[in-house]
Short mmCIF file of C-alpha atoms in Angstrom, two decimals:
data_model
loop_
_atom_site.label_atom_id
_atom_site.label_comp_id
_atom_site.label_asym_id
_atom_site.label_seq_id
_atom_site.Cartn_x
_atom_site.Cartn_y
_atom_site.Cartn_z
CA MET A 643 -4.28 14.08 12.91
CA ASN A 644 -6.24 17.29 13.69
CA LYS A 645 -9.87 17.74 13.65
CA ASN A 646 -9.95 19.61 10.28
CA GLN A 647 -7.86 16.90 8.58
CA LYS A 648 -10.21 14.23 10.01
CA SER A 649 -13.23 15.95 8.47
CA PHE A 650 -11.33 16.34 5.13
CA ASP A 651 -10.50 12.69 5.26
CA ASP A 652 -14.02 11.70 6.04
CA LYS A 653 -15.29 13.92 3.22
CA THR A 654 -12.82 12.21 0.95
CA HIS A 655 -14.17 8.82 1.80
CA PHE A 656 -17.71 10.13 1.31
CA TRP A 657 -16.94 11.42 -2.18
CA GLY A 658 -14.68 8.53 -2.82
CA LYS A 659 -17.52 5.99 -2.11
CA ILE A 660 -20.00 7.85 -4.29
CA TRP A 661 -17.51 7.77 -7.13
CA ILE A 662 -16.41 4.34 -6.76
CA TRP A 663 -19.95 2.73 -6.45
CA SER A 664 -21.05 4.92 -9.50
CA ALA A 665 -18.01 3.35 -11.31
CA VAL A 666 -19.29 -0.09 -10.43
CA VAL A 667 -22.61 0.81 -11.96
CA VAL A 668 -20.92 2.26 -15.09
CA VAL A 669 -18.69 -0.66 -15.56
CA LEU A 670 -21.53 -3.26 -15.22
CA CYS A 671 -23.61 -1.13 -17.53
CA VAL A 672 -21.20 -1.83 -20.50
CA PRO A 673 -21.84 -5.42 -21.00
CA LEU A 674 -25.43 -5.06 -20.00
CA SER A 675 -26.19 -2.40 -22.48
CA ALA A 676 -24.63 -4.56 -25.18
CA CYS A 677 -26.73 -7.41 -24.17
CA LEU A 678 -29.90 -5.31 -24.21
CA TYR A 679 -29.16 -3.39 -27.37
CA TYR A 680 -28.29 -6.47 -29.49
CA ASN A 681 -30.65 -8.64 -27.64
CA ALA A 682 -27.64 -10.99 -27.21
CA TRP A 683 -27.54 -12.62 -23.94
CA PRO A 684 -24.51 -15.03 -23.48
CA GLN A 685 -24.86 -18.56 -22.20
CA GLY A 686 -24.37 -18.55 -18.39
CA ALA A 687 -22.09 -21.61 -18.59
CA ALA A 688 -19.79 -19.90 -21.03
CA VAL A 689 -19.43 -16.85 -18.91
CA LEU A 690 -18.82 -19.01 -15.86
CA LYS A 691 -16.25 -21.19 -17.68
CA GLY A 692 -14.38 -18.17 -18.91
CA LEU A 693 -14.53 -16.66 -15.40
CA LEU A 694 -13.26 -19.77 -13.91
CA GLY A 695 -10.07 -19.41 -16.07
CA VAL A 696 -9.19 -16.09 -14.74
CA ALA A 697 -11.29 -15.08 -11.58
CA PRO A 698 -9.42 -17.17 -9.02
CA ILE A 699 -6.14 -15.28 -9.85
CA TYR A 700 -7.69 -11.79 -10.58
CA TRP A 701 -9.89 -11.79 -7.60
CA THR A 702 -7.00 -12.77 -5.21
CA VAL A 703 -4.62 -10.23 -6.99
CA GLY A 704 -7.31 -7.64 -6.81
CA ILE A 705 -7.71 -7.96 -3.00
CA ILE A 706 -4.07 -8.24 -2.52
CA GLU A 707 -3.48 -5.08 -4.55
CA ILE A 708 -5.93 -3.14 -2.34
CA ILE A 709 -4.04 -4.18 0.79
CA THR A 710 -0.62 -3.51 -0.63
CA TYR A 711 -1.33 -0.18 -2.49
CA THR A 712 -3.72 1.67 -0.34
CA PRO A 713 -1.40 2.65 2.36
CA MET A 714 1.03 4.24 -0.23
CA LEU A 715 -1.65 5.87 -2.32
CA GLY A 716 -3.67 7.42 0.45
CA THR A 717 -7.41 7.87 0.46
CA GLY A 718 -8.20 10.06 -2.55
CA GLY A 719 -5.53 8.42 -4.61
CA SER A 720 -6.86 4.96 -3.79
CA TYR A 721 -10.43 5.69 -4.71
CA LEU A 722 -9.16 6.97 -8.11
CA ALA A 723 -6.49 4.56 -8.82
CA PHE A 724 -8.69 1.52 -8.28
CA VAL A 725 -11.06 2.91 -10.86
CA THR A 726 -8.61 3.96 -13.47
CA GLY A 727 -6.30 0.95 -12.88
CA ASN A 728 -2.77 0.09 -14.17
CA LEU A 729 -1.53 0.43 -10.56
CA SER A 730 1.85 -1.34 -10.46
CA ALA A 731 3.19 -0.16 -13.75
CA LEU A 732 1.94 3.29 -13.63
CA LYS A 733 -0.15 4.85 -10.74
CA ALA A 734 1.86 3.61 -7.76
CA PRO A 735 5.30 4.56 -9.29
CA CYS A 736 3.84 7.95 -10.25
CA ALA A 737 2.51 8.69 -6.86
CA LEU A 738 5.70 7.48 -5.13
CA THR A 739 7.99 9.59 -7.49
CA ALA A 740 5.74 12.62 -7.02
CA MET A 741 5.90 12.30 -3.22
CA GLU A 742 9.65 11.74 -3.28
CA ASN A 743 10.16 14.86 -5.54
CA ALA A 744 7.92 17.03 -3.26
CA LYS A 745 9.84 15.66 -0.19
CA VAL A 746 6.60 14.61 1.47
CA LYS A 747 5.79 11.21 3.32
CA PRO A 748 3.06 8.87 2.33
CA GLY A 749 0.26 8.98 4.99
CA SER A 750 0.80 12.57 5.87
CA GLU A 751 -1.55 15.35 5.00
CA GLU A 752 0.86 16.68 2.29
CA GLY A 753 1.44 13.08 1.01
CA GLU A 754 -2.28 12.55 0.55
CA VAL A 755 -2.45 15.81 -1.47
CA ILE A 756 0.56 15.05 -3.75
CA SER A 757 -0.32 11.30 -4.19
CA THR A 758 -3.93 12.33 -5.34
CA ILE A 759 -2.78 15.03 -7.66
CA ALA A 760 -0.18 12.62 -9.32
CA ILE A 761 -2.84 9.90 -9.73
CA ALA A 762 -5.37 12.28 -11.01
CA THR A 763 -3.13 13.73 -13.47
CA SER A 764 -1.76 10.51 -14.52
CA SER A 765 -5.40 9.19 -15.12
CA ILE A 766 -6.28 12.19 -17.11
CA VAL A 767 -3.16 12.10 -19.31
CA THR A 768 -3.63 8.22 -19.91
CA THR A 769 -7.24 8.84 -20.86
CA VAL A 770 -6.24 11.59 -23.18
CA VAL A 771 -3.33 9.76 -24.78
CA ILE A 772 -5.48 6.49 -25.28
CA ALA A 773 -8.32 8.62 -26.72
CA LEU A 774 -6.00 10.45 -29.01
CA GLY A 775 -4.52 7.12 -30.16
CA VAL A 776 -8.04 5.83 -30.87
CA ILE A 777 -8.91 8.65 -32.95
CA LEU A 778 -5.45 8.61 -34.87
CA LEU A 779 -5.42 4.75 -34.81
CA ALA A 780 -5.21 4.34 -38.64
CA TYR A 781 -1.87 6.54 -38.57
CA LEU A 782 -0.43 5.39 -35.36
CA SER A 783 -0.92 1.69 -35.59
CA PRO A 784 1.81 0.91 -38.10
CA ILE A 785 4.24 3.03 -36.28
CA LEU A 786 3.48 1.70 -32.80
CA ASP A 787 3.29 -1.80 -34.10
CA SER A 788 6.55 -1.60 -35.89
CA ALA A 789 9.31 -4.09 -35.10
CA ALA A 790 11.78 -1.39 -34.53
CA LEU A 791 9.74 0.18 -31.63
CA LYS A 792 8.53 -3.28 -30.10
CA PRO A 793 11.49 -3.65 -27.79
CA ALA A 794 10.89 -0.21 -26.28
CA PHE A 795 7.44 -1.22 -25.08
CA ASP A 796 8.36 -4.82 -24.29
CA ASN A 797 10.81 -3.40 -21.88
CA ILE A 798 8.81 -0.61 -20.23
CA LEU A 799 8.82 -2.29 -16.79
CA PRO A 800 12.70 -2.64 -16.43
CA ALA A 801 12.99 0.83 -17.89
CA LEU A 802 10.59 2.17 -15.04
CA PHE A 803 11.82 0.08 -12.11
CA GLY A 804 15.70 0.65 -12.91
CA GLY A 805 15.08 4.34 -12.11
CA LEU A 806 12.76 3.72 -9.26
CA ALA A 807 15.38 1.29 -7.58
CA VAL A 808 18.10 3.85 -7.70
CA VAL A 809 15.77 6.22 -5.67
CA TYR A 810 14.39 3.69 -3.16
CA VAL A 811 16.94 0.86 -2.98
CA SER A 812 19.92 3.08 -2.58
CA LYS A 813 18.39 4.91 0.28
CA ASN A 814 17.01 1.71 2.11
CA TYR A 815 19.62 -0.93 0.90
CA LYS A 816 19.53 -2.71 4.28
CA ILE A 817 15.88 -3.49 4.01
CA ALA A 818 15.89 -4.08 0.29
CA ILE A 819 18.65 -6.62 -0.14
CA ALA A 820 16.67 -9.62 1.30
CA PRO A 821 13.56 -9.34 -0.77
CA LEU A 822 15.71 -8.65 -3.82
CA VAL A 823 17.82 -11.66 -3.53
CA PHE A 824 14.74 -13.71 -2.92
CA MET A 825 12.96 -12.34 -5.94
CA VAL A 826 15.76 -12.70 -8.23
CA ALA A 827 16.24 -16.37 -7.09
CA ILE A 828 12.65 -17.21 -7.39
CA PHE A 829 12.34 -15.73 -10.81
CA LEU A 830 15.53 -17.49 -11.88
CA LEU A 831 14.10 -20.91 -10.50
CA VAL A 832 10.54 -20.46 -11.78
CA PRO A 833 10.55 -17.99 -14.84
CA SER A 834 6.85 -18.78 -15.58
CA LEU A 835 5.99 -16.75 -12.43
CA ALA A 836 6.54 -13.56 -14.34
CA SER A 837 2.89 -13.76 -15.65
CA SER A 838 1.64 -13.58 -12.05
CA VAL A 839 4.04 -10.95 -10.51
CA GLY A 840 0.97 -9.41 -8.83
CA ILE A 841 0.87 -12.35 -6.39
CA LEU A 842 4.57 -11.97 -5.56
CA VAL A 843 4.37 -8.23 -4.55
CA PRO A 844 2.76 -9.05 -1.21
CA VAL A 845 5.30 -11.83 -0.75
CA GLY A 846 8.17 -9.23 -1.26
CA ALA A 847 6.35 -6.82 1.03
CA LEU A 848 6.02 -9.44 3.78
CA ILE A 849 9.77 -10.25 3.53
CA SER A 850 10.91 -6.69 3.43
CA ILE A 851 8.61 -5.84 6.52
CA GLY A 852 9.97 -8.89 8.48
CA VAL A 853 13.52 -7.68 7.67
CA ALA A 854 12.74 -4.12 8.47
CA ARG A 855 11.34 -5.27 11.98
CA ILE A 856 14.42 -7.18 12.85
CA LEU A 857 16.68 -4.33 11.76
CA TYR A 858 14.51 -1.83 13.65
CA LYS A 859 14.43 -3.99 16.81
CA LYS A 860 18.31 -4.29 16.54
CA LYS A 861 18.51 -0.46 16.06
CA MET A 862 20.11 -0.82 12.68
CA ILE A 863 17.80 1.47 10.75
CA MET B 1069 -29.92 -5.24 -35.10
CA ASN B 1070 -26.79 -5.75 -37.02
CA PHE B 1071 -23.85 -6.29 -34.77
CA SER B 1072 -20.41 -4.90 -35.26
CA VAL B 1073 -17.62 -4.75 -32.81
CA ASN B 1074 -17.06 -1.12 -33.97
CA SER B 1075 -20.58 0.02 -33.98
CA THR B 1076 -21.77 3.63 -33.19
CA PHE B 1077 -23.63 2.28 -30.17
CA LEU B 1078 -20.58 0.83 -28.74
CA PHE B 1079 -18.50 3.84 -29.32
CA THR B 1080 -21.17 5.94 -27.63
CA VAL B 1081 -20.97 3.58 -24.54
CA ALA B 1082 -17.16 3.93 -24.62
CA ILE B 1083 -17.22 7.74 -24.75
CA VAL B 1084 -19.67 7.80 -21.79
CA VAL B 1085 -17.27 5.69 -19.70
CA ILE B 1086 -14.21 7.81 -20.80
CA LEU B 1087 -16.12 10.95 -19.67
CA PHE B 1088 -16.98 9.34 -16.41
CA VAL B 1089 -13.34 8.56 -15.74
CA ILE B 1090 -12.24 12.07 -16.73
CA ALA B 1091 -14.76 13.56 -14.56
CA GLN B 1092 -13.85 11.52 -11.60
CA SER B 1093 -10.18 12.42 -12.08
CA VAL B 1094 -10.73 16.24 -12.56
CA PHE B 1095 -12.91 16.14 -9.29
CA PHE B 1096 -10.07 14.52 -7.23
CA LEU B 1097 -7.54 16.78 -8.92
CA ILE B 1098 -9.26 19.92 -8.14
CA ARG B 1099 -10.07 18.87 -4.56
CA ALA B 1100 -6.54 17.82 -3.73
CA TYR B 1101 -5.01 21.08 -5.27
CA ARG B 1102 -7.41 23.16 -3.28
CA ARG B 1103 -6.64 21.25 -0.06
CA GLY B 1104 -2.91 21.71 -0.74
CA LYS B 1105 -3.19 25.44 -0.99
CA GLU B 1106 -5.48 25.32 2.23
CA ILE B 1107 -2.84 23.59 4.21
CA GLY B 1108 -0.19 26.02 3.19
CA MET B 1109 1.71 24.06 0.59
CA ASP B 1110 3.69 25.79 -2.03
CA LYS B 1111 1.66 26.37 -5.19
CA LYS B 1112 4.84 25.80 -7.26
CA VAL B 1113 5.21 22.30 -5.69
CA LEU B 1114 1.69 21.39 -6.61
CA GLN B 1115 2.05 22.59 -10.22
CA LYS B 1116 5.42 20.78 -10.60
CA THR B 1117 3.72 17.66 -9.38
CA ILE B 1118 1.04 18.00 -12.13
CA LEU B 1119 3.65 18.71 -14.76
CA SER B 1120 6.08 15.70 -13.62
CA SER B 1121 3.19 13.24 -13.40
CA ALA B 1122 1.92 14.28 -16.80
CA ILE B 1123 5.39 13.78 -18.57
CA PHE B 1124 5.98 10.57 -16.50
CA THR B 1125 2.70 9.15 -17.69
CA VAL B 1126 3.07 9.59 -21.52
CA ALA B 1127 5.39 6.58 -22.27
CA PRO B 1128 3.32 4.14 -20.09
CA ALA B 1129 0.13 5.61 -21.56
CA VAL B 1130 1.40 4.75 -25.05
CA SER B 1131 2.20 1.29 -23.87
CA ILE B 1132 -1.39 0.94 -22.66
CA LEU B 1133 -2.68 2.13 -26.05
CA LEU B 1134 -0.65 -0.65 -27.66
CA GLY B 1135 -2.88 -2.93 -25.49
CA VAL B 1136 -5.95 -1.42 -27.10
CA ILE B 1137 -4.53 -1.93 -30.50
CA THR B 1138 -3.66 -5.47 -29.78
CA LEU B 1139 -7.19 -6.26 -28.40
CA SER B 1140 -8.89 -4.34 -31.10
CA LYS B 1141 -7.85 -6.94 -33.72
CA PHE B 1142 -10.72 -9.20 -32.57
CA LEU B 1143 -12.75 -7.18 -30.09
CA GLY B 1144 -12.95 -3.95 -32.03
CA ILE B 1145 -11.95 -0.64 -30.48
CA PRO B 1146 -14.75 0.29 -28.09
CA LEU B 1147 -14.49 -2.61 -25.60
CA PRO B 1148 -10.62 -2.61 -25.07
CA TRP B 1149 -10.76 1.16 -25.05
CA ILE B 1150 -13.25 1.00 -22.01
CA ARG B 1151 -11.37 -1.86 -20.31
CA MET B 1152 -7.99 -0.28 -20.73
CA SER B 1153 -9.30 3.00 -19.31
CA VAL B 1154 -11.16 1.52 -16.28
CA ILE B 1155 -8.98 -0.73 -13.96
CA GLY B 1156 -7.81 -2.74 -16.85
CA ALA B 1157 -4.37 -3.80 -18.11
CA ILE B 1158 -3.46 -5.91 -21.03
CA THR B 1159 -2.24 -8.54 -18.70
CA TYR B 1160 -5.78 -8.95 -17.31
CA GLU B 1161 -7.76 -8.56 -20.43
CA LEU B 1162 -6.11 -10.66 -23.07
CA PRO B 1163 -6.13 -13.83 -20.76
CA ALA B 1164 -9.99 -13.08 -19.93
CA ALA B 1165 -10.79 -12.84 -23.51
CA THR B 1166 -8.87 -15.87 -24.42
CA SER B 1167 -10.34 -17.92 -21.44
CA THR B 1168 -13.88 -16.93 -22.65
CA ALA B 1169 -13.19 -17.65 -26.36
CA THR B 1170 -11.75 -21.04 -25.43
CA ALA B 1171 -14.75 -21.93 -23.33
CA LEU B 1172 -17.05 -21.02 -26.35
CA GLY B 1173 -14.76 -22.80 -28.83
CA VAL B 1174 -14.11 -19.72 -30.63
CA SER B 1175 -10.73 -18.47 -32.29
CA LEU B 1176 -9.42 -15.07 -31.38
CA SER B 1177 -7.42 -14.75 -34.54
CA GLU B 1178 -10.17 -12.90 -36.28
CA THR B 1179 -12.86 -10.18 -35.40
CA ILE B 1180 -15.76 -11.47 -33.47
CA THR B 1181 -19.05 -11.38 -35.43
CA ASP B 1182 -21.36 -13.23 -33.07
CA PRO B 1183 -22.87 -10.74 -30.51
CA ARG B 1184 -23.33 -13.62 -27.96
CA VAL B 1185 -19.52 -14.38 -28.01
CA TYR B 1186 -18.86 -10.66 -27.64
CA THR B 1187 -21.25 -10.12 -24.66
CA ALA B 1188 -19.88 -13.25 -22.98
CA ILE B 1189 -16.24 -11.93 -23.21
CA ALA B 1190 -17.43 -8.35 -22.01
CA TRP B 1191 -19.06 -10.03 -18.94
CA VAL B 1192 -15.97 -12.04 -18.15
CA MET B 1193 -13.67 -8.95 -18.57
CA THR B 1194 -15.97 -6.95 -16.30
CA LEU B 1195 -16.60 -9.52 -13.59
CA GLY B 1196 -12.98 -10.48 -13.64
CA ILE B 1197 -11.81 -7.02 -12.39
CA LEU B 1198 -14.87 -6.21 -10.23
CA PRO B 1199 -13.38 -7.07 -6.77
CA SER B 1200 -10.79 -4.48 -7.14
CA ILE B 1201 -13.22 -1.78 -7.59
CA VAL B 1202 -15.74 -3.14 -4.96
CA GLY B 1203 -13.12 -4.09 -2.42
CA THR B 1204 -11.68 -0.61 -2.25
CA PRO B 1205 -14.63 1.05 -0.42
CA ILE B 1206 -15.05 -1.89 1.84
CA LEU B 1207 -11.47 -2.41 2.78
CA LEU B 1208 -9.89 1.11 2.51
CA LYS B 1209 -11.08 2.48 5.93
CA PRO B 1210 -10.40 -0.45 8.17
CA LEU B 1211 -6.77 -0.69 6.53
CA GLN B 1212 -6.11 3.01 7.16
CA LYS B 1213 -7.21 2.61 10.76
CA GLY B 1214 -4.77 -0.19 11.22
CA MET B 1215 -1.97 2.09 9.71
CA VAL B 1216 -2.99 4.98 12.00
CA LYS B 1217 -3.00 2.69 14.96
CA ILE B 1218 0.60 1.51 14.11
CA LYS B 1219 1.76 5.06 13.54
CA ASN B 1220 0.35 6.26 16.79
CA LYS B 1221 1.96 3.50 18.73
CA ASP B 1222 5.47 4.04 17.22
CA GLU B 1223 5.65 6.68 14.39
CA LYS B 1224 9.20 5.70 13.29
CA TRP B 1225 8.19 2.17 12.91
CA GLY B 1226 4.97 3.15 11.00
CA ASN B 1227 7.36 4.97 8.32
CA HIS B 1228 9.72 2.00 8.07
CA LEU B 1229 6.71 -0.26 7.58
CA LEU B 1230 5.55 1.84 4.55
CA THR B 1231 8.95 1.96 3.10
CA ALA B 1232 9.34 -1.61 3.38
CA MET B 1233 6.03 -2.16 1.60
CA PHE B 1234 7.29 -0.04 -1.48
CA LEU B 1235 10.59 -1.97 -1.42
CA GLY B 1236 8.61 -5.31 -1.50
CA MET B 1237 6.71 -4.07 -4.60
CA ILE B 1238 9.93 -2.78 -6.26
CA SER B 1239 11.88 -6.01 -5.50
CA ALA B 1240 9.04 -8.14 -7.10
CA PHE B 1241 9.34 -6.18 -10.36
CA LEU B 1242 13.15 -6.08 -10.22
CA GLY B 1243 13.25 -9.81 -9.75
CA MET B 1244 10.90 -10.35 -12.72
CA VAL B 1245 13.50 -8.87 -15.04
CA PHE B 1246 15.59 -11.94 -14.46
CA ALA B 1247 12.77 -14.32 -15.65
CA ASP B 1248 14.13 -14.83 -19.18
CA VAL B 1249 18.04 -15.14 -18.58
CA ARG B 1250 17.87 -18.86 -19.45
CA SER B 1251 16.77 -18.05 -22.96
CA GLY B 1252 20.38 -16.94 -23.79
CA LEU B 1253 21.83 -13.42 -24.45
CA ALA B 1254 18.43 -11.97 -25.48
CA GLY B 1255 17.15 -12.86 -22.15
CA PHE B 1256 19.63 -10.47 -20.62
CA ILE B 1257 18.10 -7.53 -22.43
CA PRO B 1258 15.57 -6.60 -19.69
CA ILE B 1259 18.60 -6.54 -17.28
CA PHE B 1260 20.61 -4.34 -19.45
CA VAL B 1261 17.73 -1.95 -19.92
CA LEU B 1262 17.10 -2.01 -16.12
CA LEU B 1263 20.84 -1.20 -15.48
CA PHE B 1264 20.82 1.63 -18.07
CA SER B 1265 17.59 3.04 -16.64
CA ALA B 1266 19.41 2.99 -13.21
CA LEU B 1267 22.52 4.57 -14.78
CA LEU B 1268 20.52 7.45 -16.21
CA MET B 1269 18.95 8.02 -12.97
CA GLY B 1270 22.18 8.06 -11.17
CA ILE B 1271 23.61 10.63 -13.50
CA CYS B 1272 20.44 12.84 -13.14
CA GLY B 1273 20.94 12.39 -9.35
CA ILE B 1274 24.55 13.55 -9.51
CA LEU B 1275 23.51 16.49 -11.80
CA ILE B 1276 20.82 17.54 -9.29
CA LYS B 1277 23.06 17.23 -6.33
CA LYS B 1278 26.51 18.12 -7.45
CA CYS B 1279 25.60 20.70 -10.18
CA ASN B 1280 22.55 22.10 -8.37
CA MET B 1281 20.23 21.25 -11.37
CA LYS B 1282 17.04 21.26 -9.29
CA TRP B 1283 14.80 21.63 -12.20
CA LEU B 1284 15.99 18.18 -13.35
CA GLU B 1285 14.04 16.52 -10.35
CA THR B 1286 10.84 16.96 -12.28
CA TYR B 1287 11.94 15.04 -15.32
CA ALA B 1288 14.58 12.52 -13.90
CA MET B 1289 12.21 9.58 -13.87
CA SER B 1290 10.91 10.22 -17.26
CA ILE B 1291 14.38 10.80 -18.72
CA SER B 1292 15.63 7.40 -17.26
CA MET B 1293 12.44 5.58 -18.30
CA VAL B 1294 12.30 6.94 -21.94
CA GLY B 1295 16.14 6.79 -22.32
CA ALA B 1296 16.18 3.07 -21.24
CA MET B 1297 13.36 2.44 -23.70
CA ILE B 1298 15.27 3.95 -26.57
CA PHE B 1299 18.25 1.82 -25.28
CA ALA B 1300 16.13 -1.33 -25.36
CA CYS B 1301 15.49 -0.80 -29.25
CA VAL B 1302 19.27 -0.26 -29.94
CA ILE B 1303 20.50 -3.21 -27.79
CA THR B 1304 17.65 -5.53 -29.27
CA ALA B 1305 18.91 -4.63 -32.74
CA LEU B 1306 22.49 -5.42 -31.80
CA ILE B 1307 21.98 -8.68 -29.73
CA GLY B 1308 18.31 -9.48 -29.90
#
């Protein structure tokens, strides 16, 4: 990594931190402003009870997501994606596909540029689509909520990951086969795990890293 | 102050948050684009990335909009709009709202009228996702240092390590598609959709390589995704 790249990276961290800490303030101001404006402070016990129902899973998945996704997304992409969200079903596949199409590697200077552009574009388009949807809600709601279209949105993940699998699994089938067999087996045995797939992402990553390491040591990849 | 889940005040708060998200995205987009030109990347590649990412995003974005519509039935529009635009996903927000409503003994079958219930749900939704945002500035640099160390020691292994991480993620989601097979033929629909998406991608790949249709690279992922979503509607009507 040259000096210029290092300074660009440092600047990205600098700006990224400013934006992300500002996002923390903005996000916290949402419930705070509602409490102040309506003078309606919730019971602490209710918030705590509600939080206890979701926080143990969300907080764990949140930290796991950071560890799993940041090496793929790069510096700028990570600072942005962890504010705009929808990582596994949108931002990560979008960044990966963009890097694949541009024939650049994650972690390289070019990969950083392409990943950030992909995530920024994706965030803007998502925000605009939702905003338009909100404005046109009365017209769109019956169409989007229709029974005929429901299967399309119910199946968005298989529709997305089928294409991605062809691109990545076919190129790296030696590494992919073990985590794939494991995941298919575990979801067949415990279907209820589908609701917490986020926790299984690092498990899959650990298995494929282990397999990759063995194959690499045996000079098979 | 009269409370409404769709009050002008709450819409104003939502618009401020949405403008913040757009400003941050535009900031990073311009910065990355300039950096790309600076290091000598082809302008066409950068523009193609913008175009293909935009097209790729539309279908998942409509799916996120559906999440806003679902939550708006009891939370109004502004709060779900904010939550789905900042780090949120329907898989997080619905359980968060349900968990709080259950704690308060409130039903989520109709629109919330009590501001204290509303603010309790808003706090749980917010605090529930906070570690993802807070953790990034704290963990990102040490994680990257670790990756750089690995790459400096053995670059080839560093690249394999990243590929293995992608594959771990993809395999988890591919495995999830098999979760419903026990429920009969309808449970196989996600698998058929996945295979159809893979088939479309394979056809695109052949057209790109064998027929030299390079332009298709930009749209291949979107074509396979949207094509498979249309296929999902057809096959559900047939066997669902």
